[in-house]
């Protein structure tokens, strides 16, 4: 495993304005990293940047819509105006889409894939030349427990998280002879706002969606701060894969035992919640 110390390094972090991203920004700053923070929420971004600067960190903020390829392509030069070459790229940004496949239109599906999958691919393409200049570097991708299992009502979200996992694992193997490592993170139930801020599929009943969100909020046990510290421990020890939360470990074990039939016992365990899998129980 390729270890990396974040102290003194430049970290590029997407989805930095809230949730796990904000917690990562604070903890990276506390560990002595310099930060290039990216989000479309300018107010949230500036608030998190101010918190990070309290630790003495050099912080730049970059307001960008990661669904826009041109915005991503412009980021390396914008970040280079303040920072040396980055050694850490954390692809944390993510969105959710509530509803079954037959309820969502193609535009909504594409929107989610642009942010959850293509943004990670495009960020990697944009920053890989700079990462190669570091003596040791790491790329982190936030997948999900829904990149391990695929519940009903999560076609788009699970597709994006399985896709980013596959891209990351293949990339790791391609970079095996370089000083760049790749970490894939699978959070379980993290107490963030992603479910409440999820976009509703065009054919989704709003009351049904709200019921699903309320049900899953009772299952969100891990704080963003614990998630962030788990991720950074994994990064510093050079872990290829990081699971967050006892629920993620249980889901991973069940999928290994029953790779094609895991949903039936999960549905029995969840009871009524098994029929309300309409919003993701985690993360960014």
PDB file of C-alpha atoms in Angstrom:
ATOM      1  CA  UNK A   1       0.000   0.000   0.000  1.00  0.00           C
ATOM      2  CA  UNK A   2       1.278   3.442  -0.994  1.00  0.00           C
ATOM      3  CA  UNK A   3       1.168   5.698   2.063  1.00  0.00           C
ATOM      4  CA  UNK A   4       0.783   9.466   1.811  1.00  0.00           C
ATOM      5  CA  UNK A   5       1.048  12.153   4.497  1.00  0.00           C
ATOM      6  CA  UNK A   6      -1.380  15.016   3.908  1.00  0.00           C
ATOM      7  CA  UNK A   7       0.647  17.552   5.920  1.00  0.00           C
ATOM      8  CA  UNK A   8       2.211  20.071   3.571  1.00  0.00           C
ATOM      9  CA  UNK A   9       0.319  18.696   0.556  1.00  0.00           C
ATOM     10  CA  UNK A  10      -2.201  20.411  -1.707  1.00  0.00           C
ATOM     11  CA  UNK A  11      -5.612  18.726  -1.714  1.00  0.00           C
ATOM     12  CA  UNK A  12      -8.259  19.338  -4.391  1.00  0.00           C
ATOM     13  CA  UNK A  13     -11.714  18.586  -2.989  1.00  0.00           C
ATOM     14  CA  UNK A  14     -15.090  18.627  -4.772  1.00  0.00           C
ATOM     15  CA  UNK A  15     -18.429  18.936  -3.004  1.00  0.00           C
ATOM     16  CA  UNK A  16     -16.687  20.920  -0.257  1.00  0.00           C
ATOM     17  CA  UNK A  17     -19.552  23.180   0.853  1.00  0.00           C
ATOM     18  CA  UNK A  18     -21.408  20.701   3.062  1.00  0.00           C
ATOM     19  CA  UNK A  19     -21.627  17.196   4.509  1.00  0.00           C
ATOM     20  CA  UNK A  20     -18.618  14.912   4.180  1.00  0.00           C
ATOM     21  CA  UNK A  21     -16.879  17.455   1.944  1.00  0.00           C
ATOM     22  CA  UNK A  22     -17.013  20.198   4.574  1.00  0.00           C
ATOM     23  CA  UNK A  23     -15.806  17.789   7.268  1.00  0.00           C
ATOM     24  CA  UNK A  24     -12.942  16.681   5.007  1.00  0.00           C
ATOM     25  CA  UNK A  25     -11.940  20.305   4.402  1.00  0.00           C
ATOM     26  CA  UNK A  26     -11.754  21.066   8.133  1.00  0.00           C
ATOM     27  CA  UNK A  27      -9.845  17.890   8.943  1.00  0.00           C
ATOM     28  CA  UNK A  28      -7.405  18.287   6.040  1.00  0.00           C
ATOM     29  CA  UNK A  29      -6.691  21.839   7.213  1.00  0.00           C
ATOM     30  CA  UNK A  30      -6.164  20.606  10.759  1.00  0.00           C
ATOM     31  CA  UNK A  31      -3.637  18.080   9.427  1.00  0.00           C
ATOM     32  CA  UNK A  32      -1.654  20.793   7.674  1.00  0.00           C
ATOM     33  CA  UNK A  33      -2.857  20.497   4.082  1.00  0.00           C
ATOM     34  CA  UNK A  34      -3.462  23.366   1.681  1.00  0.00           C
ATOM     35  CA  UNK A  35      -6.895  23.272   0.063  1.00  0.00           C
ATOM     36  CA  UNK A  36      -8.497  23.969  -3.284  1.00  0.00           C
ATOM     37  CA  UNK A  37     -12.222  23.716  -2.495  1.00  0.00           C
ATOM     38  CA  UNK A  38     -14.788  23.247  -5.264  1.00  0.00           C
ATOM     39  CA  UNK A  39     -18.582  23.481  -5.122  1.00  0.00           C
ATOM     40  CA  UNK A  40     -21.448  25.253  -6.886  1.00  0.00           C
ATOM     41  CA  UNK A  41     -22.688  26.662  -3.532  1.00  0.00           C
ATOM     42  CA  UNK A  42     -20.644  29.860  -3.169  1.00  0.00           C
ATOM     43  CA  UNK A  43     -21.949  30.830   0.285  1.00  0.00           C
ATOM     44  CA  UNK A  44     -21.356  27.355   1.709  1.00  0.00           C
ATOM     45  CA  UNK A  45     -17.945  27.216   0.088  1.00  0.00           C
ATOM     46  CA  UNK A  46     -16.828  30.503   1.634  1.00  0.00           C
ATOM     47  CA  UNK A  47     -18.128  29.449   5.037  1.00  0.00           C
ATOM     48  CA  UNK A  48     -16.145  26.193   4.954  1.00  0.00           C
ATOM     49  CA  UNK A  49     -13.061  28.017   3.636  1.00  0.00           C
ATOM     50  CA  UNK A  50     -13.217  30.450   6.565  1.00  0.00           C
ATOM     51  CA  UNK A  51     -13.363  27.529   8.996  1.00  0.00           C
ATOM     52  CA  UNK A  52     -10.379  25.861   7.318  1.00  0.00           C
ATOM     53  CA  UNK A  53      -8.325  29.071   7.448  1.00  0.00           C
ATOM     54  CA  UNK A  54      -8.665  29.086  11.248  1.00  0.00           C
ATOM     55  CA  UNK A  55      -6.140  26.223  11.186  1.00  0.00           C
ATOM     56  CA  UNK A  56      -3.674  28.386   9.248  1.00  0.00           C
ATOM     57  CA  UNK A  57      -4.314  26.610   5.957  1.00  0.00           C
ATOM     58  CA  UNK A  58      -3.879  28.210   2.546  1.00  0.00           C
ATOM     59  CA  UNK A  59      -7.322  27.883   0.951  1.00  0.00           C
ATOM     60  CA  UNK A  60      -8.667  28.787  -2.476  1.00  0.00           C
ATOM     61  CA  UNK A  61     -12.329  28.499  -3.439  1.00  0.00           C
ATOM     62  CA  UNK A  62     -13.655  27.678  -6.893  1.00  0.00           C
ATOM     63  CA  UNK A  63     -17.337  27.938  -7.716  1.00  0.00           C
ATOM     64  CA  UNK A  64     -18.056  25.425 -10.470  1.00  0.00           C
ATOM     65  CA  UNK A  65     -20.892  23.313 -11.818  1.00  0.00           C
ATOM     66  CA  UNK A  66     -19.303  19.878 -12.161  1.00  0.00           C
ATOM     67  CA  UNK A  67     -21.908  18.890 -14.737  1.00  0.00           C
ATOM     68  CA  UNK A  68     -20.131  21.349 -17.081  1.00  0.00           C
ATOM     69  CA  UNK A  69     -17.035  19.835 -18.753  1.00  0.00           C
ATOM     70  CA  UNK A  70     -15.664  23.297 -19.573  1.00  0.00           C
ATOM     71  CA  UNK A  71     -15.831  24.330 -15.912  1.00  0.00           C
ATOM     72  CA  UNK A  72     -13.794  21.270 -14.930  1.00  0.00           C
ATOM     73  CA  UNK A  73     -11.250  21.845 -17.695  1.00  0.00           C
ATOM     74  CA  UNK A  74     -10.624  25.373 -16.361  1.00  0.00           C
ATOM     75  CA  UNK A  75      -9.921  24.268 -12.792  1.00  0.00           C
ATOM     76  CA  UNK A  76      -6.240  23.172 -13.033  1.00  0.00           C
ATOM     77  CA  UNK A  77      -5.088  26.604 -14.224  1.00  0.00           C
ATOM     78  CA  UNK A  78      -7.307  28.394 -11.703  1.00  0.00           C
ATOM     79  CA  UNK A  79      -5.932  26.302  -8.853  1.00  0.00           C
ATOM     80  CA  UNK A  80      -2.321  26.639 -10.062  1.00  0.00           C
ATOM     81  CA  UNK A  81      -2.640  30.411  -9.563  1.00  0.00           C
ATOM     82  CA  UNK A  82      -2.628  29.810  -5.792  1.00  0.00           C
ATOM     83  CA  UNK A  83      -1.151  26.369  -5.185  1.00  0.00           C
ATOM     84  CA  UNK A  84       1.706  24.092  -6.133  1.00  0.00           C
ATOM     85  CA  UNK A  85       0.876  20.829  -7.894  1.00  0.00           C
ATOM     86  CA  UNK A  86      -1.717  18.844  -5.907  1.00  0.00           C
ATOM     87  CA  UNK A  87      -0.922  15.488  -4.338  1.00  0.00           C
ATOM     88  CA  UNK A  88      -4.483  14.621  -3.372  1.00  0.00           C
ATOM     89  CA  UNK A  89      -7.654  14.691  -5.487  1.00  0.00           C
ATOM     90  CA  UNK A  90     -10.858  13.833  -3.618  1.00  0.00           C
ATOM     91  CA  UNK A  91     -13.895  13.338  -5.869  1.00  0.00           C
ATOM     92  CA  UNK A  92     -16.587  13.766  -3.248  1.00  0.00           C
ATOM     93  CA  UNK A  93     -19.360  15.707  -5.013  1.00  0.00           C
ATOM     94  CA  UNK A  94     -22.587  13.796  -5.506  1.00  0.00           C
ATOM     95  CA  UNK A  95     -26.329  14.177  -6.039  1.00  0.00           C
ATOM     96  CA  UNK A  96     -29.382  11.940  -5.721  1.00  0.00           C
ATOM     97  CA  UNK A  97     -32.395  11.234  -7.906  1.00  0.00           C
ATOM     98  CA  UNK A  98     -35.485   9.770  -6.257  1.00  0.00           C
ATOM     99  CA  UNK A  99     -37.669   7.336  -8.193  1.00  0.00           C
ATOM    100  CA  UNK A 100     -37.846   4.153 -10.244  1.00  0.00           C
ATOM    101  CA  UNK A 101     -36.339   3.925 -13.729  1.00  0.00           C
ATOM    102  CA  UNK A 102     -39.768   4.122 -15.376  1.00  0.00           C
ATOM    103  CA  UNK A 103     -40.538   7.314 -13.440  1.00  0.00           C
ATOM    104  CA  UNK A 104     -37.450   9.294 -14.449  1.00  0.00           C
ATOM    105  CA  UNK A 105     -36.746  10.976 -17.747  1.00  0.00           C
ATOM    106  CA  UNK A 106     -33.472  10.789 -19.665  1.00  0.00           C
ATOM    107  CA  UNK A 107     -32.442  14.346 -18.777  1.00  0.00           C
ATOM    108  CA  UNK A 108     -32.606  13.642 -15.034  1.00  0.00           C
ATOM    109  CA  UNK A 109     -30.664  10.394 -15.423  1.00  0.00           C
ATOM    110  CA  UNK A 110     -27.997  12.185 -17.488  1.00  0.00           C
ATOM    111  CA  UNK A 111     -27.780  15.021 -14.920  1.00  0.00           C
ATOM    112  CA  UNK A 112     -27.032  12.562 -12.123  1.00  0.00           C
ATOM    113  CA  UNK A 113     -24.470  10.646 -14.180  1.00  0.00           C
ATOM    114  CA  UNK A 114     -22.743  13.903 -15.160  1.00  0.00           C
ATOM    115  CA  UNK A 115     -22.069  14.733 -11.509  1.00  0.00           C
ATOM    116  CA  UNK A 116     -21.715  11.335  -9.839  1.00  0.00           C
ATOM    117  CA  UNK A 117     -19.711   9.634 -12.593  1.00  0.00           C
ATOM    118  CA  UNK A 118     -18.495  11.900 -15.387  1.00  0.00           C
ATOM    119  CA  UNK A 119     -17.296  14.631 -13.041  1.00  0.00           C
ATOM    120  CA  UNK A 120     -14.949  12.149 -11.358  1.00  0.00           C
ATOM    121  CA  UNK A 121     -13.655  10.954 -14.722  1.00  0.00           C
ATOM    122  CA  UNK A 122     -13.191  14.516 -16.017  1.00  0.00           C
ATOM    123  CA  UNK A 123     -11.546  15.713 -12.801  1.00  0.00           C
ATOM    124  CA  UNK A 124      -9.112  12.809 -13.022  1.00  0.00           C
ATOM    125  CA  UNK A 125      -8.294  13.607 -16.642  1.00  0.00           C
ATOM    126  CA  UNK A 126      -7.803  17.288 -15.796  1.00  0.00           C
ATOM    127  CA  UNK A 127      -5.540  16.752 -12.783  1.00  0.00           C
ATOM    128  CA  UNK A 128      -3.628  13.587 -13.645  1.00  0.00           C
ATOM    129  CA  UNK A 129      -0.720  15.482 -15.264  1.00  0.00           C
ATOM    130  CA  UNK A 130      -0.253  17.563 -12.079  1.00  0.00           C
ATOM    131  CA  UNK A 131      -0.605  14.519  -9.819  1.00  0.00           C
ATOM    132  CA  UNK A 132       2.144  12.787 -11.786  1.00  0.00           C
ATOM    133  CA  UNK A 133       4.527  15.588 -10.756  1.00  0.00           C
ATOM    134  CA  UNK A 134       4.054  14.820  -7.054  1.00  0.00           C
ATOM    135  CA  UNK A 135       6.476  12.466  -5.327  1.00  0.00           C
ATOM    136  CA  UNK A 136       3.466  10.540  -4.039  1.00  0.00           C
ATOM    137  CA  UNK A 137      -0.195  11.206  -4.790  1.00  0.00           C
ATOM    138  CA  UNK A 138      -3.635   9.698  -4.318  1.00  0.00           C
ATOM    139  CA  UNK A 139      -6.991   9.964  -6.057  1.00  0.00           C
ATOM    140  CA  UNK A 140     -10.062   9.299  -3.899  1.00  0.00           C
ATOM    141  CA  UNK A 141     -13.492   8.439  -5.292  1.00  0.00           C
ATOM    142  CA  UNK A 142     -16.642   8.499  -3.161  1.00  0.00           C
ATOM    143  CA  UNK A 143     -18.755   5.547  -4.237  1.00  0.00           C
ATOM    144  CA  UNK A 144     -21.415   4.256  -1.832  1.00  0.00           C
ATOM    145  CA  UNK A 145     -22.869   1.110  -0.324  1.00  0.00           C
ATOM    146  CA  UNK A 146     -25.078   1.478  -3.395  1.00  0.00           C
ATOM    147  CA  UNK A 147     -21.923   0.781  -5.373  1.00  0.00           C
ATOM    148  CA  UNK A 148     -21.904  -2.650  -3.677  1.00  0.00           C
ATOM    149  CA  UNK A 149     -25.631  -3.427  -3.768  1.00  0.00           C
ATOM    150  CA  UNK A 150     -28.377  -2.009  -5.986  1.00  0.00           C
ATOM    151  CA  UNK A 151     -31.760  -1.581  -4.262  1.00  0.00           C
ATOM    152  CA  UNK A 152     -34.993  -0.940  -6.145  1.00  0.00           C
ATOM    153  CA  UNK A 153     -35.728   2.731  -6.629  1.00  0.00           C
ATOM    154  CA  UNK A 154     -32.021   3.473  -7.071  1.00  0.00           C
ATOM    155  CA  UNK A 155     -31.311   2.637 -10.715  1.00  0.00           C
ATOM    156  CA  UNK A 156     -29.632   5.953 -11.534  1.00  0.00           C
ATOM    157  CA  UNK A 157     -27.798   6.390  -8.242  1.00  0.00           C
ATOM    158  CA  UNK A 158     -26.560   2.794  -8.069  1.00  0.00           C
ATOM    159  CA  UNK A 159     -25.530   2.892 -11.743  1.00  0.00           C
ATOM    160  CA  UNK A 160     -23.390   5.970 -11.074  1.00  0.00           C
ATOM    161  CA  UNK A 161     -21.788   4.511  -7.949  1.00  0.00           C
ATOM    162  CA  UNK A 162     -21.052   1.128  -9.541  1.00  0.00           C
ATOM    163  CA  UNK A 163     -19.623   3.007 -12.539  1.00  0.00           C
ATOM    164  CA  UNK A 164     -17.267   5.196 -10.504  1.00  0.00           C
ATOM    165  CA  UNK A 165     -16.150   2.140  -8.553  1.00  0.00           C
ATOM    166  CA  UNK A 166     -15.339   0.291 -11.791  1.00  0.00           C
ATOM    167  CA  UNK A 167     -13.495   3.271 -13.244  1.00  0.00           C
ATOM    168  CA  UNK A 168     -11.478   3.720 -10.051  1.00  0.00           C
ATOM    169  CA  UNK A 169     -10.496   0.065  -9.744  1.00  0.00           C
ATOM    170  CA  UNK A 170      -9.346  -0.143 -13.369  1.00  0.00           C
ATOM    171  CA  UNK A 171      -7.460   3.137 -12.974  1.00  0.00           C
ATOM    172  CA  UNK A 172      -5.720   1.779  -9.870  1.00  0.00           C
ATOM    173  CA  UNK A 173      -4.426  -1.175 -11.848  1.00  0.00           C
ATOM    174  CA  UNK A 174      -3.264   1.086 -14.676  1.00  0.00           C
ATOM    175  CA  UNK A 175      -1.378   3.316 -12.220  1.00  0.00           C
ATOM    176  CA  UNK A 176       0.131   0.430 -10.240  1.00  0.00           C
ATOM    177  CA  UNK A 177       3.670   1.184 -11.452  1.00  0.00           C
ATOM    178  CA  UNK A 178       3.408   4.921 -10.719  1.00  0.00           C
ATOM    179  CA  UNK A 179       3.513   6.893  -7.432  1.00  0.00           C
ATOM    180  CA  UNK A 180      -0.250   7.555  -7.695  1.00  0.00           C
ATOM    181  CA  UNK A 181      -2.613   5.447  -5.596  1.00  0.00           C
ATOM    182  CA  UNK A 182      -6.404   5.159  -5.878  1.00  0.00           C
ATOM    183  CA  UNK A 183      -8.869   4.797  -3.008  1.00  0.00           C
ATOM    184  CA  UNK A 184     -12.571   3.910  -3.390  1.00  0.00           C
ATOM    185  CA  UNK A 185     -14.829   4.847  -0.470  1.00  0.00           C
ATOM    186  CA  UNK A 186     -18.149   3.125   0.287  1.00  0.00           C
ATOM    187  CA  UNK A 187     -20.064   5.084   2.952  1.00  0.00           C
ATOM    188  CA  UNK A 188     -23.091   3.607   4.646  1.00  0.00           C
ATOM    189  CA  UNK A 189     -25.719   5.790   6.344  1.00  0.00           C
ATOM    190  CA  UNK A 190     -24.161   9.244   6.873  1.00  0.00           C
ATOM    191  CA  UNK A 191     -26.150  12.092   8.462  1.00  0.00           C
ATOM    192  CA  UNK A 192     -26.113  14.595   5.593  1.00  0.00           C
ATOM    193  CA  UNK A 193     -28.758  16.385   3.532  1.00  0.00           C
ATOM    194  CA  UNK A 194     -28.345  14.457   0.263  1.00  0.00           C
ATOM    195  CA  UNK A 195     -31.631  12.560   0.610  1.00  0.00           C
ATOM    196  CA  UNK A 196     -33.630  15.676   1.529  1.00  0.00           C
ATOM    197  CA  UNK A 197     -32.080  17.650  -1.340  1.00  0.00           C
ATOM    198  CA  UNK A 198     -32.570  14.857  -3.888  1.00  0.00           C
ATOM    199  CA  UNK A 199     -34.220  15.649  -7.206  1.00  0.00           C
ATOM    200  CA  UNK A 200     -37.588  13.963  -7.750  1.00  0.00           C
ATOM    201  CA  UNK A 201     -38.072  11.913 -10.901  1.00  0.00           C
ATOM    202  CA  UNK A 202     -40.732  13.409 -13.169  1.00  0.00           C
ATOM    203  CA  UNK A 203     -43.201  10.595 -12.469  1.00  0.00           C
ATOM    204  CA  UNK A 204     -42.488  10.292  -8.726  1.00  0.00           C
ATOM    205  CA  UNK A 205     -45.281  10.905  -6.219  1.00  0.00           C
ATOM    206  CA  UNK A 206     -43.953  13.638  -3.866  1.00  0.00           C
ATOM    207  CA  UNK A 207     -45.701  12.116  -0.839  1.00  0.00           C
ATOM    208  CA  UNK A 208     -44.146   8.708  -1.575  1.00  0.00           C
ATOM    209  CA  UNK A 209     -40.729  10.340  -1.908  1.00  0.00           C
ATOM    210  CA  UNK A 210     -41.128  12.231   1.375  1.00  0.00           C
ATOM    211  CA  UNK A 211     -42.101   9.010   3.152  1.00  0.00           C
ATOM    212  CA  UNK A 212     -38.967   7.329   1.828  1.00  0.00           C
ATOM    213  CA  UNK A 213     -36.748  10.179   2.982  1.00  0.00           C
ATOM    214  CA  UNK A 214     -38.272  10.203   6.474  1.00  0.00           C
ATOM    215  CA  UNK A 215     -37.855   6.448   6.765  1.00  0.00           C
ATOM    216  CA  UNK A 216     -34.202   6.515   5.758  1.00  0.00           C
ATOM    217  CA  UNK A 217     -33.338   9.413   8.011  1.00  0.00           C
ATOM    218  CA  UNK A 218     -33.928   7.062  10.941  1.00  0.00           C
ATOM    219  CA  UNK A 219     -31.102   4.868   9.588  1.00  0.00           C
ATOM    220  CA  UNK A 220     -28.448   7.582   9.251  1.00  0.00           C
ATOM    221  CA  UNK A 221     -26.097   6.862  12.143  1.00  0.00           C
ATOM    222  CA  UNK A 222     -22.591   8.009  11.180  1.00  0.00           C
ATOM    223  CA  UNK A 223     -21.638  11.693  11.352  1.00  0.00           C
ATOM    224  CA  UNK A 224     -19.809  13.443   8.496  1.00  0.00           C
ATOM    225  CA  UNK A 225     -16.911  14.051  10.891  1.00  0.00           C
ATOM    226  CA  UNK A 226     -16.482  10.330  11.564  1.00  0.00           C
ATOM    227  CA  UNK A 227     -16.776   9.631   7.834  1.00  0.00           C
ATOM    228  CA  UNK A 228     -14.102  12.222   7.023  1.00  0.00           C
ATOM    229  CA  UNK A 229     -11.667  10.918   9.631  1.00  0.00           C
ATOM    230  CA  UNK A 230     -12.177   7.361   8.363  1.00  0.00           C
ATOM    231  CA  UNK A 231     -11.447   8.469   4.800  1.00  0.00           C
ATOM    232  CA  UNK A 232      -8.284  10.354   5.778  1.00  0.00           C
ATOM    233  CA  UNK A 233      -6.972   7.449   7.837  1.00  0.00           C
ATOM    234  CA  UNK A 234      -7.484   5.258   4.793  1.00  0.00           C
ATOM    235  CA  UNK A 235      -5.713   7.765   2.549  1.00  0.00           C
ATOM    236  CA  UNK A 236      -2.731   8.085   4.858  1.00  0.00           C
ATOM    237  CA  UNK A 237      -2.271   4.342   5.183  1.00  0.00           C
ATOM    238  CA  UNK A 238      -2.664   3.873   1.438  1.00  0.00           C
ATOM    239  CA  UNK A 239      -5.893   1.864   1.547  1.00  0.00           C
ATOM    240  CA  UNK A 240      -7.390   0.819  -1.781  1.00  0.00           C
ATOM    241  CA  UNK A 241     -10.876   0.490  -0.309  1.00  0.00           C
ATOM    242  CA  UNK A 242     -12.588   2.168   2.646  1.00  0.00           C
ATOM    243  CA  UNK A 243     -15.922   1.147   4.178  1.00  0.00           C
ATOM    244  CA  UNK A 244     -17.632   3.626   6.508  1.00  0.00           C
ATOM    245  CA  UNK A 245     -20.034   2.487   9.212  1.00  0.00           C
ATOM    246  CA  UNK A 246     -21.111  -0.866  10.609  1.00  0.00           C
ATOM    247  CA  UNK A 247     -23.975  -0.906   8.094  1.00  0.00           C
ATOM    248  CA  UNK A 248     -21.497  -0.730   5.205  1.00  0.00           C
ATOM    249  CA  UNK A 249     -19.545  -3.682   6.614  1.00  0.00           C
ATOM    250  CA  UNK A 250     -22.753  -5.694   7.067  1.00  0.00           C
ATOM    251  CA  UNK A 251     -23.943  -4.931   3.531  1.00  0.00           C
ATOM    252  CA  UNK A 252     -20.547  -5.807   2.084  1.00  0.00           C
ATOM    253  CA  UNK A 253     -20.527  -9.141   3.932  1.00  0.00           C
ATOM    254  CA  UNK A 254     -24.078 -10.016   2.823  1.00  0.00           C
ATOM    255  CA  UNK A 255     -23.293  -9.210  -0.808  1.00  0.00           C
ATOM    256  CA  UNK A 256     -20.238 -11.479  -0.677  1.00  0.00           C
ATOM    257  CA  UNK A 257     -22.349 -14.303   0.771  1.00  0.00           C
ATOM    258  CA  UNK A 258     -25.296 -13.795  -1.589  1.00  0.00           C
ATOM    259  CA  UNK A 259     -24.017 -11.853  -4.603  1.00  0.00           C
ATOM    260  CA  UNK A 260     -27.217 -12.206  -6.648  1.00  0.00           C
ATOM    261  CA  UNK A 261     -29.868 -12.676  -3.934  1.00  0.00           C
ATOM    262  CA  UNK A 262     -28.906 -10.220  -1.185  1.00  0.00           C
ATOM    263  CA  UNK A 263     -32.039  -8.097  -1.541  1.00  0.00           C
ATOM    264  CA  UNK A 264     -34.509 -10.678  -0.228  1.00  0.00           C
ATOM    265  CA  UNK A 265     -32.930 -11.023   3.253  1.00  0.00           C
ATOM    266  CA  UNK A 266     -32.303  -7.268   3.356  1.00  0.00           C
ATOM    267  CA  UNK A 267     -35.954  -6.609   2.599  1.00  0.00           C
ATOM    268  CA  UNK A 268     -37.032  -8.948   5.406  1.00  0.00           C
ATOM    269  CA  UNK A 269     -34.671  -7.192   7.825  1.00  0.00           C
ATOM    270  CA  UNK A 270     -35.843  -3.732   6.808  1.00  0.00           C
ATOM    271  CA  UNK A 271     -39.510  -4.645   7.065  1.00  0.00           C
ATOM    272  CA  UNK A 272     -41.637  -1.771   5.799  1.00  0.00           C
ATOM    273  CA  UNK A 273     -38.502   0.173   4.919  1.00  0.00           C
ATOM    274  CA  UNK A 274     -37.703  -2.481   2.329  1.00  0.00           C
ATOM    275  CA  UNK A 275     -40.549  -1.171   0.226  1.00  0.00           C
ATOM    276  CA  UNK A 276     -39.504   2.453   0.639  1.00  0.00           C
ATOM    277  CA  UNK A 277     -36.052   2.353  -0.914  1.00  0.00           C
ATOM    278  CA  UNK A 278     -36.560   5.575  -2.799  1.00  0.00           C
ATOM    279  CA  UNK A 279     -33.727   7.769  -1.461  1.00  0.00           C
ATOM    280  CA  UNK A 280     -30.050   7.027  -0.730  1.00  0.00           C
ATOM    281  CA  UNK A 281     -29.164   6.449   2.927  1.00  0.00           C
ATOM    282  CA  UNK A 282     -25.921   8.379   2.740  1.00  0.00           C
ATOM    283  CA  UNK A 283     -23.519  10.490   1.853  1.00  0.00           C
ATOM    284  CA  UNK A 284     -21.594  13.459   0.351  1.00  0.00           C
TER     285      UNK A 284
END
